[in-house]
Amino acid sequence: MTVREADPRSHRGDAEGTGHDLRVLRARWRTASIAAGWRFPSDWGVPEVDEVCLTAVRRGDLSTALAGLGRARAEAGAGLDETLTDLAALHAVLTNAEVRDGLIATDPDAAPTRLVRTAALAWAEASFCELRNAETTENLTNLTTIAYLRTRLGEVYRQAVRLGVPAAETHALLVVTLDLSAVTGWARLMAMVLVADALREIFDGGESIALLGPSVAAVLAERDHDFADRALSAGWLITERLAVDPQLKSTDRPTVRLERLPPTPQTAQTLLQTISRA
């Protein structure tokens, strides 16, 4: 039997091959993600992206790497919808290896549920940690508290007195209620995280968005010309976000209703308390 000395270049060749595959996958994923709607290309390439790519190239379990990516996205300020769309782009690239230019149709519902949950829960956990010291916001959802909304309502009514216009003509409350009676555990918290993310996306012009109860959120907004359209969009977007999680997909559609502001700030405070107990 002849024993041959190992070629010292062999390991380097493997490393170079892995490095090449990683770079190709990373480039294809980035192209697909941007095409799918990633809004700021300059902040896409975090170190956790490389961890995901390396794990995928080595055909390992993506769970740990995707959890790290979910946390990194939250800490960088990416919304949950954008994070999950990025995950869908990765799944599209991995399942369409023959397409080399990255121009792949991304299906947000095609990614495996286990991986979606991993990334989403990590995103939510990081959001909770980042906001744990906030005084005017609820920790998990980053929505303002009912106490803050009471303060904002007081300001609206004082402005109404100064302008001589009833508050009900200038502002309104949009109330979103979920029926979570059949949902248990972490999924209940996750539902409101999804609601919060959707409301912030639709009402991004300085409106006050608050968590009033475990399954109730509200938006205090000006009654401008597109308020009704944004309210409708919020209902549809929340429904889509809830459909991401199999434990929430079967829940009833969210109830979205307009609450007209009452004549006085005192009755407005009573209204808030009633809504919060819904």
PDB file of C-alpha atoms in Angstrom:
ATOM      1  CA  MET A   1       0.000   0.000   0.000  1.00  0.00           C
ATOM      2  CA  THR A   2       1.374   3.378  -0.961  1.00  0.00           C
ATOM      3  CA  VAL A   3       0.892   6.220   1.446  1.00  0.00           C
ATOM      4  CA  ARG A   4       0.850   9.624  -0.218  1.00  0.00           C
ATOM      5  CA  GLU A   5       1.384  12.925   1.500  1.00  0.00           C
ATOM      6  CA  ALA A   6      -1.697  15.110   1.515  1.00  0.00           C
ATOM      7  CA  ASP A   7      -1.682  18.067  -0.818  1.00  0.00           C
ATOM      8  CA  PRO A   8      -1.350  21.151   1.424  1.00  0.00           C
ATOM      9  CA  ARG A   9      -3.485  23.094  -1.053  1.00  0.00           C
ATOM     10  CA  SER A  10      -6.547  20.853  -0.661  1.00  0.00           C
ATOM     11  CA  HIS A  11      -7.979  22.540   2.458  1.00  0.00           C
ATOM     12  CA  ARG A  12      -7.339  25.928   0.982  1.00  0.00           C
ATOM     13  CA  GLY A  13      -9.259  24.878  -2.091  1.00  0.00           C
ATOM     14  CA  ASP A  14     -12.237  23.831   0.029  1.00  0.00           C
ATOM     15  CA  ALA A  15     -12.118  27.131   1.872  1.00  0.00           C
ATOM     16  CA  GLU A  16     -11.909  29.067  -1.376  1.00  0.00           C
ATOM     17  CA  GLY A  17     -14.839  27.075  -2.768  1.00  0.00           C
ATOM     18  CA  THR A  18     -16.949  27.765   0.303  1.00  0.00           C
ATOM     19  CA  GLY A  19     -15.997  31.430   0.199  1.00  0.00           C
ATOM     20  CA  HIS A  20     -17.007  31.670  -3.444  1.00  0.00           C
ATOM     21  CA  ASP A  21     -20.363  29.973  -2.811  1.00  0.00           C
ATOM     22  CA  LEU A  22     -20.976  32.254   0.147  1.00  0.00           C
ATOM     23  CA  ARG A  23     -20.306  35.385  -1.910  1.00  0.00           C
ATOM     24  CA  VAL A  24     -22.540  34.187  -4.733  1.00  0.00           C
ATOM     25  CA  LEU A  25     -25.396  33.336  -2.363  1.00  0.00           C
ATOM     26  CA  ARG A  26     -25.014  36.641  -0.540  1.00  0.00           C
ATOM     27  CA  ALA A  27     -25.145  38.622  -3.795  1.00  0.00           C
ATOM     28  CA  ARG A  28     -28.186  36.729  -5.093  1.00  0.00           C
ATOM     29  CA  TRP A  29     -30.003  37.105  -1.788  1.00  0.00           C
ATOM     30  CA  ARG A  30     -29.292  40.853  -1.628  1.00  0.00           C
ATOM     31  CA  THR A  31     -30.545  41.372  -5.186  1.00  0.00           C
ATOM     32  CA  ALA A  32     -33.710  39.381  -4.517  1.00  0.00           C
ATOM     33  CA  SER A  33     -34.360  41.168  -1.221  1.00  0.00           C
ATOM     34  CA  ILE A  34     -33.997  44.628  -2.722  1.00  0.00           C
ATOM     35  CA  ALA A  35     -36.260  43.627  -5.606  1.00  0.00           C
ATOM     36  CA  ALA A  36     -38.820  42.402  -3.066  1.00  0.00           C
ATOM     37  CA  GLY A  37     -38.894  45.746  -1.273  1.00  0.00           C
ATOM     38  CA  TRP A  38     -35.892  46.151   1.052  1.00  0.00           C
ATOM     39  CA  ARG A  39     -35.954  49.932   1.436  1.00  0.00           C
ATOM     40  CA  PHE A  40     -32.375  50.831   2.392  1.00  0.00           C
ATOM     41  CA  PRO A  41     -29.793  48.749   0.465  1.00  0.00           C
ATOM     42  CA  SER A  42     -26.912  50.254   2.440  1.00  0.00           C
ATOM     43  CA  ASP A  43     -28.028  48.669   5.733  1.00  0.00           C
ATOM     44  CA  TRP A  44     -28.812  45.195   4.389  1.00  0.00           C
ATOM     45  CA  GLY A  45     -25.353  43.640   4.796  1.00  0.00           C
ATOM     46  CA  VAL A  46     -25.026  42.999   8.523  1.00  0.00           C
ATOM     47  CA  PRO A  47     -22.572  40.320   9.799  1.00  0.00           C
ATOM     48  CA  GLU A  48     -25.485  38.027  10.618  1.00  0.00           C
ATOM     49  CA  VAL A  49     -26.238  37.803   6.881  1.00  0.00           C
ATOM     50  CA  ASP A  50     -22.881  36.085   6.389  1.00  0.00           C
ATOM     51  CA  GLU A  51     -23.669  33.650   9.201  1.00  0.00           C
ATOM     52  CA  VAL A  52     -26.896  32.681   7.467  1.00  0.00           C
ATOM     53  CA  CYS A  53     -25.135  32.299   4.115  1.00  0.00           C
ATOM     54  CA  LEU A  54     -22.344  30.189   5.594  1.00  0.00           C
ATOM     55  CA  THR A  55     -24.846  27.904   7.313  1.00  0.00           C
ATOM     56  CA  ALA A  56     -26.825  27.546   4.094  1.00  0.00           C
ATOM     57  CA  VAL A  57     -23.719  26.775   2.029  1.00  0.00           C
ATOM     58  CA  ARG A  58     -22.731  24.099   4.541  1.00  0.00           C
ATOM     59  CA  ARG A  59     -26.339  22.783   4.493  1.00  0.00           C
ATOM     60  CA  GLY A  60     -26.731  23.233   8.244  1.00  0.00           C
ATOM     61  CA  ASP A  61     -29.779  24.066  10.343  1.00  0.00           C
ATOM     62  CA  LEU A  62     -30.653  27.707   9.684  1.00  0.00           C
ATOM     63  CA  SER A  63     -32.587  28.243  12.924  1.00  0.00           C
ATOM     64  CA  THR A  64     -29.769  29.694  15.036  1.00  0.00           C
ATOM     65  CA  ALA A  65     -28.421  31.875  12.249  1.00  0.00           C
ATOM     66  CA  LEU A  66     -31.882  33.231  11.393  1.00  0.00           C
ATOM     67  CA  ALA A  67     -32.560  34.018  15.047  1.00  0.00           C
ATOM     68  CA  GLY A  68     -29.383  36.096  15.063  1.00  0.00           C
ATOM     69  CA  LEU A  69     -30.469  37.839  11.889  1.00  0.00           C
ATOM     70  CA  GLY A  70     -33.921  38.571  13.302  1.00  0.00           C
ATOM     71  CA  ARG A  71     -32.370  40.221  16.344  1.00  0.00           C
ATOM     72  CA  ALA A  72     -29.944  42.193  14.208  1.00  0.00           C
ATOM     73  CA  ARG A  73     -32.731  43.477  11.977  1.00  0.00           C
ATOM     74  CA  ALA A  74     -34.748  44.684  14.973  1.00  0.00           C
ATOM     75  CA  GLU A  75     -31.746  46.414  16.503  1.00  0.00           C
ATOM     76  CA  ALA A  76     -31.080  48.160  13.197  1.00  0.00           C
ATOM     77  CA  GLY A  77     -34.645  49.459  13.055  1.00  0.00           C
ATOM     78  CA  ALA A  78     -36.002  47.207  10.297  1.00  0.00           C
ATOM     79  CA  GLY A  79     -39.698  46.443  10.656  1.00  0.00           C
ATOM     80  CA  LEU A  80     -41.047  42.934  11.014  1.00  0.00           C
ATOM     81  CA  ASP A  81     -42.629  42.940   7.567  1.00  0.00           C
ATOM     82  CA  GLU A  82     -39.348  43.961   5.947  1.00  0.00           C
ATOM     83  CA  THR A  83     -37.482  41.314   7.951  1.00  0.00           C
ATOM     84  CA  LEU A  84     -39.847  38.543   6.885  1.00  0.00           C
ATOM     85  CA  THR A  85     -39.788  39.706   3.265  1.00  0.00           C
ATOM     86  CA  ASP A  86     -36.003  39.456   3.402  1.00  0.00           C
ATOM     87  CA  LEU A  87     -36.378  35.901   4.718  1.00  0.00           C
ATOM     88  CA  ALA A  88     -38.771  35.100   1.879  1.00  0.00           C
ATOM     89  CA  ALA A  89     -36.171  36.381  -0.595  1.00  0.00           C
ATOM     90  CA  LEU A  90     -33.573  34.043   0.934  1.00  0.00           C
ATOM     91  CA  HIS A  91     -35.953  31.096   0.651  1.00  0.00           C
ATOM     92  CA  ALA A  92     -36.663  31.954  -2.991  1.00  0.00           C
ATOM     93  CA  VAL A  93     -32.947  32.068  -3.779  1.00  0.00           C
ATOM     94  CA  LEU A  94     -32.216  28.774  -2.016  1.00  0.00           C
ATOM     95  CA  THR A  95     -35.054  26.981  -3.786  1.00  0.00           C
ATOM     96  CA  ASN A  96     -34.242  28.416  -7.225  1.00  0.00           C
ATOM     97  CA  ALA A  97     -30.554  27.657  -7.490  1.00  0.00           C
ATOM     98  CA  GLU A  98     -30.690  27.655 -11.290  1.00  0.00           C
ATOM     99  CA  VAL A  99     -31.511  31.373 -11.367  1.00  0.00           C
ATOM    100  CA  ARG A 100     -28.179  33.123 -11.045  1.00  0.00           C
ATOM    101  CA  ASP A 101     -29.048  36.812 -11.420  1.00  0.00           C
ATOM    102  CA  GLY A 102     -31.210  37.075  -8.291  1.00  0.00           C
ATOM    103  CA  LEU A 103     -34.275  38.244 -10.232  1.00  0.00           C
ATOM    104  CA  ILE A 104     -36.599  35.770  -8.549  1.00  0.00           C
ATOM    105  CA  ALA A 105     -40.266  36.121  -7.705  1.00  0.00           C
ATOM    106  CA  THR A 106     -40.501  36.203  -3.909  1.00  0.00           C
ATOM    107  CA  ASP A 107     -43.489  34.544  -2.264  1.00  0.00           C
ATOM    108  CA  PRO A 108     -43.850  35.753   1.360  1.00  0.00           C
ATOM    109  CA  ASP A 109     -45.995  32.715   2.185  1.00  0.00           C
ATOM    110  CA  ALA A 110     -43.559  30.111   0.847  1.00  0.00           C
ATOM    111  CA  ALA A 111     -40.889  30.201   3.563  1.00  0.00           C
ATOM    112  CA  PRO A 112     -41.123  27.297   6.060  1.00  0.00           C
ATOM    113  CA  THR A 113     -43.224  28.207   9.084  1.00  0.00           C
ATOM    114  CA  ARG A 114     -40.537  27.025  11.507  1.00  0.00           C
ATOM    115  CA  LEU A 115     -37.996  29.465  10.082  1.00  0.00           C
ATOM    116  CA  VAL A 116     -40.502  32.315   9.901  1.00  0.00           C
ATOM    117  CA  ARG A 117     -41.377  31.834  13.577  1.00  0.00           C
ATOM    118  CA  THR A 118     -37.706  31.688  14.535  1.00  0.00           C
ATOM    119  CA  ALA A 119     -36.889  34.970  12.837  1.00  0.00           C
ATOM    120  CA  ALA A 120     -40.094  36.706  13.968  1.00  0.00           C
ATOM    121  CA  LEU A 121     -39.757  35.729  17.623  1.00  0.00           C
ATOM    122  CA  ALA A 122     -36.107  36.774  17.679  1.00  0.00           C
ATOM    123  CA  TRP A 123     -37.103  40.103  16.143  1.00  0.00           C
ATOM    124  CA  ALA A 124     -39.769  40.581  18.833  1.00  0.00           C
ATOM    125  CA  GLU A 125     -37.394  39.597  21.631  1.00  0.00           C
ATOM    126  CA  ALA A 126     -34.811  42.128  20.475  1.00  0.00           C
ATOM    127  CA  SER A 127     -37.486  44.814  20.240  1.00  0.00           C
ATOM    128  CA  PHE A 128     -38.473  44.076  23.822  1.00  0.00           C
ATOM    129  CA  CYS A 129     -34.888  44.337  25.059  1.00  0.00           C
ATOM    130  CA  GLU A 130     -34.235  47.587  23.221  1.00  0.00           C
ATOM    131  CA  LEU A 131     -37.300  49.247  24.712  1.00  0.00           C
ATOM    132  CA  ARG A 132     -37.320  47.851  28.233  1.00  0.00           C
ATOM    133  CA  ASN A 133     -36.359  51.200  29.791  1.00  0.00           C
ATOM    134  CA  ALA A 134     -38.864  53.324  27.908  1.00  0.00           C
ATOM    135  CA  GLU A 135     -41.185  55.268  30.193  1.00  0.00           C
ATOM    136  CA  THR A 136     -43.928  56.372  27.805  1.00  0.00           C
ATOM    137  CA  THR A 137     -44.090  53.207  25.713  1.00  0.00           C
ATOM    138  CA  GLU A 138     -45.189  49.649  26.304  1.00  0.00           C
ATOM    139  CA  ASN A 139     -42.098  47.454  26.324  1.00  0.00           C
ATOM    140  CA  LEU A 140     -42.948  44.706  23.862  1.00  0.00           C
ATOM    141  CA  THR A 141     -44.809  46.567  21.112  1.00  0.00           C
ATOM    142  CA  ASN A 142     -43.169  50.000  21.508  1.00  0.00           C
ATOM    143  CA  LEU A 143     -46.617  51.556  21.322  1.00  0.00           C
ATOM    144  CA  THR A 144     -47.304  54.437  23.657  1.00  0.00           C
ATOM    145  CA  THR A 145     -49.207  53.690  26.849  1.00  0.00           C
ATOM    146  CA  ILE A 146     -52.775  54.631  27.669  1.00  0.00           C
ATOM    147  CA  ALA A 147     -51.407  57.227  30.095  1.00  0.00           C
ATOM    148  CA  TYR A 148     -49.543  58.953  27.275  1.00  0.00           C
ATOM    149  CA  LEU A 149     -52.643  58.863  25.054  1.00  0.00           C
ATOM    150  CA  ARG A 150     -54.640  60.540  27.827  1.00  0.00           C
ATOM    151  CA  THR A 151     -52.059  63.328  27.813  1.00  0.00           C
ATOM    152  CA  ARG A 152     -52.268  63.690  24.038  1.00  0.00           C
ATOM    153  CA  LEU A 153     -56.056  63.822  24.171  1.00  0.00           C
ATOM    154  CA  GLY A 154     -55.842  66.619  26.713  1.00  0.00           C
ATOM    155  CA  GLU A 155     -53.606  68.558  24.336  1.00  0.00           C
ATOM    156  CA  VAL A 156     -56.045  68.020  21.462  1.00  0.00           C
ATOM    157  CA  TYR A 157     -58.956  69.342  23.507  1.00  0.00           C
ATOM    158  CA  ARG A 158     -56.988  72.380  24.667  1.00  0.00           C
ATOM    159  CA  GLN A 159     -56.112  73.128  21.061  1.00  0.00           C
ATOM    160  CA  ALA A 160     -59.777  72.758  20.117  1.00  0.00           C
ATOM    161  CA  VAL A 161     -60.741  75.397  22.686  1.00  0.00           C
ATOM    162  CA  ARG A 162     -58.119  77.804  21.359  1.00  0.00           C
ATOM    163  CA  LEU A 163     -59.235  77.310  17.747  1.00  0.00           C
ATOM    164  CA  GLY A 164     -62.932  77.370  18.571  1.00  0.00           C
ATOM    165  CA  VAL A 165     -63.454  74.075  16.701  1.00  0.00           C
ATOM    166  CA  PRO A 166     -64.797  70.870  18.338  1.00  0.00           C
ATOM    167  CA  ALA A 167     -62.134  68.184  18.768  1.00  0.00           C
ATOM    168  CA  ALA A 168     -64.398  65.706  16.966  1.00  0.00           C
ATOM    169  CA  GLU A 169     -64.049  67.751  13.772  1.00  0.00           C
ATOM    170  CA  THR A 170     -60.260  67.735  13.763  1.00  0.00           C
ATOM    171  CA  HIS A 171     -59.297  64.379  15.294  1.00  0.00           C
ATOM    172  CA  ALA A 172     -60.608  60.837  15.681  1.00  0.00           C
ATOM    173  CA  LEU A 173     -59.693  57.578  17.347  1.00  0.00           C
ATOM    174  CA  LEU A 174     -59.164  54.489  15.248  1.00  0.00           C
ATOM    175  CA  VAL A 175     -59.543  51.406  17.454  1.00  0.00           C
ATOM    176  CA  VAL A 176     -58.194  47.958  16.551  1.00  0.00           C
ATOM    177  CA  THR A 177     -59.429  44.983  18.561  1.00  0.00           C
ATOM    178  CA  LEU A 178     -58.366  41.335  18.243  1.00  0.00           C
ATOM    179  CA  ASP A 179     -60.255  38.297  19.476  1.00  0.00           C
ATOM    180  CA  LEU A 180     -57.458  36.304  21.130  1.00  0.00           C
ATOM    181  CA  SER A 181     -59.704  34.141  23.282  1.00  0.00           C
ATOM    182  CA  ALA A 182     -58.505  30.980  21.533  1.00  0.00           C
ATOM    183  CA  VAL A 183     -54.817  31.976  21.577  1.00  0.00           C
ATOM    184  CA  THR A 184     -52.470  31.144  24.451  1.00  0.00           C
ATOM    185  CA  GLY A 185     -48.925  31.860  25.552  1.00  0.00           C
ATOM    186  CA  TRP A 186     -46.407  33.854  23.586  1.00  0.00           C
ATOM    187  CA  ALA A 187     -48.633  33.979  20.512  1.00  0.00           C
ATOM    188  CA  ARG A 188     -50.925  36.475  22.277  1.00  0.00           C
ATOM    189  CA  LEU A 189     -48.023  38.868  22.759  1.00  0.00           C
ATOM    190  CA  MET A 190     -46.787  38.266  19.253  1.00  0.00           C
ATOM    191  CA  ALA A 191     -50.196  39.218  17.865  1.00  0.00           C
ATOM    192  CA  MET A 192     -49.979  42.706  19.334  1.00  0.00           C
ATOM    193  CA  VAL A 193     -46.401  43.101  18.125  1.00  0.00           C
ATOM    194  CA  LEU A 194     -47.691  42.441  14.613  1.00  0.00           C
ATOM    195  CA  VAL A 195     -50.549  44.910  15.085  1.00  0.00           C
ATOM    196  CA  ALA A 196     -48.131  47.561  16.328  1.00  0.00           C
ATOM    197  CA  ASP A 197     -45.766  47.113  13.409  1.00  0.00           C
ATOM    198  CA  ALA A 198     -48.615  47.395  10.895  1.00  0.00           C
ATOM    199  CA  LEU A 199     -50.087  50.514  12.506  1.00  0.00           C
ATOM    200  CA  ARG A 200     -46.718  52.245  12.561  1.00  0.00           C
ATOM    201  CA  GLU A 201     -46.283  51.499   8.871  1.00  0.00           C
ATOM    202  CA  ILE A 202     -49.649  53.000   7.911  1.00  0.00           C
ATOM    203  CA  PHE A 203     -49.722  55.896  10.376  1.00  0.00           C
ATOM    204  CA  ASP A 204     -46.211  57.249  10.007  1.00  0.00           C
ATOM    205  CA  GLY A 205     -46.887  60.980  10.109  1.00  0.00           C
ATOM    206  CA  GLY A 206     -46.717  61.775  13.794  1.00  0.00           C
ATOM    207  CA  GLU A 207     -49.989  60.210  14.930  1.00  0.00           C
ATOM    208  CA  SER A 208     -50.197  58.831  18.474  1.00  0.00           C
ATOM    209  CA  ILE A 209     -50.465  55.034  18.462  1.00  0.00           C
ATOM    210  CA  ALA A 210     -51.165  53.428  21.808  1.00  0.00           C
ATOM    211  CA  LEU A 211     -51.722  50.035  23.374  1.00  0.00           C
ATOM    212  CA  LEU A 212     -54.899  50.279  25.449  1.00  0.00           C
ATOM    213  CA  GLY A 213     -55.220  46.660  26.561  1.00  0.00           C
ATOM    214  CA  PRO A 214     -53.873  43.154  25.932  1.00  0.00           C
ATOM    215  CA  SER A 215     -55.730  42.976  22.615  1.00  0.00           C
ATOM    216  CA  VAL A 216     -56.666  46.604  21.908  1.00  0.00           C
ATOM    217  CA  ALA A 217     -54.696  49.338  20.159  1.00  0.00           C
ATOM    218  CA  ALA A 218     -55.764  52.832  19.119  1.00  0.00           C
ATOM    219  CA  VAL A 219     -54.546  55.620  16.866  1.00  0.00           C
ATOM    220  CA  LEU A 220     -55.254  59.280  17.602  1.00  0.00           C
ATOM    221  CA  ALA A 221     -55.046  60.988  14.222  1.00  0.00           C
ATOM    222  CA  GLU A 222     -56.183  64.093  12.404  1.00  0.00           C
ATOM    223  CA  ARG A 223     -59.294  63.649  10.299  1.00  0.00           C
ATOM    224  CA  ASP A 224     -57.657  64.502   6.994  1.00  0.00           C
ATOM    225  CA  HIS A 225     -58.852  63.516   3.529  1.00  0.00           C
ATOM    226  CA  ASP A 226     -57.132  60.107   3.478  1.00  0.00           C
ATOM    227  CA  PHE A 227     -57.863  59.017   7.041  1.00  0.00           C
ATOM    228  CA  ALA A 228     -60.575  56.554   5.981  1.00  0.00           C
ATOM    229  CA  ASP A 229     -58.337  54.993   3.334  1.00  0.00           C
ATOM    230  CA  ARG A 230     -55.513  54.553   5.826  1.00  0.00           C
ATOM    231  CA  ALA A 231     -57.897  52.968   8.322  1.00  0.00           C
ATOM    232  CA  LEU A 232     -58.968  50.441   5.679  1.00  0.00           C
ATOM    233  CA  SER A 233     -55.347  49.748   4.740  1.00  0.00           C
ATOM    234  CA  ALA A 234     -54.485  49.173   8.389  1.00  0.00           C
ATOM    235  CA  GLY A 235     -57.152  46.485   8.685  1.00  0.00           C
ATOM    236  CA  TRP A 236     -55.903  44.621   5.630  1.00  0.00           C
ATOM    237  CA  LEU A 237     -52.243  44.901   6.634  1.00  0.00           C
ATOM    238  CA  ILE A 238     -52.890  43.613  10.156  1.00  0.00           C
ATOM    239  CA  THR A 239     -54.766  40.633   8.714  1.00  0.00           C
ATOM    240  CA  GLU A 240     -51.814  39.846   6.441  1.00  0.00           C
ATOM    241  CA  ARG A 241     -49.317  40.097   9.320  1.00  0.00           C
ATOM    242  CA  LEU A 242     -51.356  37.775  11.527  1.00  0.00           C
ATOM    243  CA  ALA A 243     -51.485  35.205   8.725  1.00  0.00           C
ATOM    244  CA  VAL A 244     -47.698  34.770   9.038  1.00  0.00           C
ATOM    245  CA  ASP A 245     -48.079  32.833  12.293  1.00  0.00           C
ATOM    246  CA  PRO A 246     -50.064  29.559  12.102  1.00  0.00           C
ATOM    247  CA  GLN A 247     -51.342  30.069  15.641  1.00  0.00           C
ATOM    248  CA  LEU A 248     -52.815  33.426  14.649  1.00  0.00           C
ATOM    249  CA  LYS A 249     -53.870  32.705  11.087  1.00  0.00           C
ATOM    250  CA  SER A 250     -57.117  31.090  12.213  1.00  0.00           C
ATOM    251  CA  THR A 251     -58.166  34.022  14.420  1.00  0.00           C
ATOM    252  CA  ASP A 252     -61.042  36.242  13.337  1.00  0.00           C
ATOM    253  CA  ARG A 253     -60.242  39.317  11.282  1.00  0.00           C
ATOM    254  CA  PRO A 254     -59.362  42.318  13.443  1.00  0.00           C
ATOM    255  CA  THR A 255     -62.181  44.673  14.293  1.00  0.00           C
ATOM    256  CA  VAL A 256     -61.257  48.165  13.096  1.00  0.00           C
ATOM    257  CA  ARG A 257     -63.672  50.951  14.008  1.00  0.00           C
ATOM    258  CA  LEU A 258     -63.768  54.722  14.162  1.00  0.00           C
ATOM    259  CA  GLU A 259     -64.579  56.311  17.519  1.00  0.00           C
ATOM    260  CA  ARG A 260     -65.797  59.889  17.301  1.00  0.00           C
ATOM    261  CA  LEU A 261     -64.330  62.067  20.032  1.00  0.00           C
ATOM    262  CA  PRO A 262     -66.926  63.134  22.614  1.00  0.00           C
ATOM    263  CA  PRO A 263     -67.601  66.805  23.455  1.00  0.00           C
ATOM    264  CA  THR A 264     -65.440  67.117  26.579  1.00  0.00           C
ATOM    265  CA  PRO A 265     -62.005  65.866  27.665  1.00  0.00           C
ATOM    266  CA  GLN A 266     -63.585  64.210  30.700  1.00  0.00           C
ATOM    267  CA  THR A 267     -65.901  62.061  28.589  1.00  0.00           C
ATOM    268  CA  ALA A 268     -62.957  61.326  26.284  1.00  0.00           C
ATOM    269  CA  GLN A 269     -61.041  59.855  29.231  1.00  0.00           C
ATOM    270  CA  THR A 270     -64.064  57.713  30.102  1.00  0.00           C
ATOM    271  CA  LEU A 271     -64.224  56.541  26.499  1.00  0.00           C
ATOM    272  CA  LEU A 272     -60.566  55.471  26.630  1.00  0.00           C
ATOM    273  CA  GLN A 273     -61.173  53.450  29.759  1.00  0.00           C
ATOM    274  CA  THR A 274     -64.185  51.739  28.166  1.00  0.00           C
ATOM    275  CA  ILE A 275     -62.238  50.878  25.025  1.00  0.00           C
ATOM    276  CA  SER A 276     -59.331  49.464  27.019  1.00  0.00           C
ATOM    277  CA  ARG A 277     -61.633  46.926  28.690  1.00  0.00           C
ATOM    278  CA  ALA A 278     -63.044  45.646  25.397  1.00  0.00           C
TER     279      ALA A 278
END
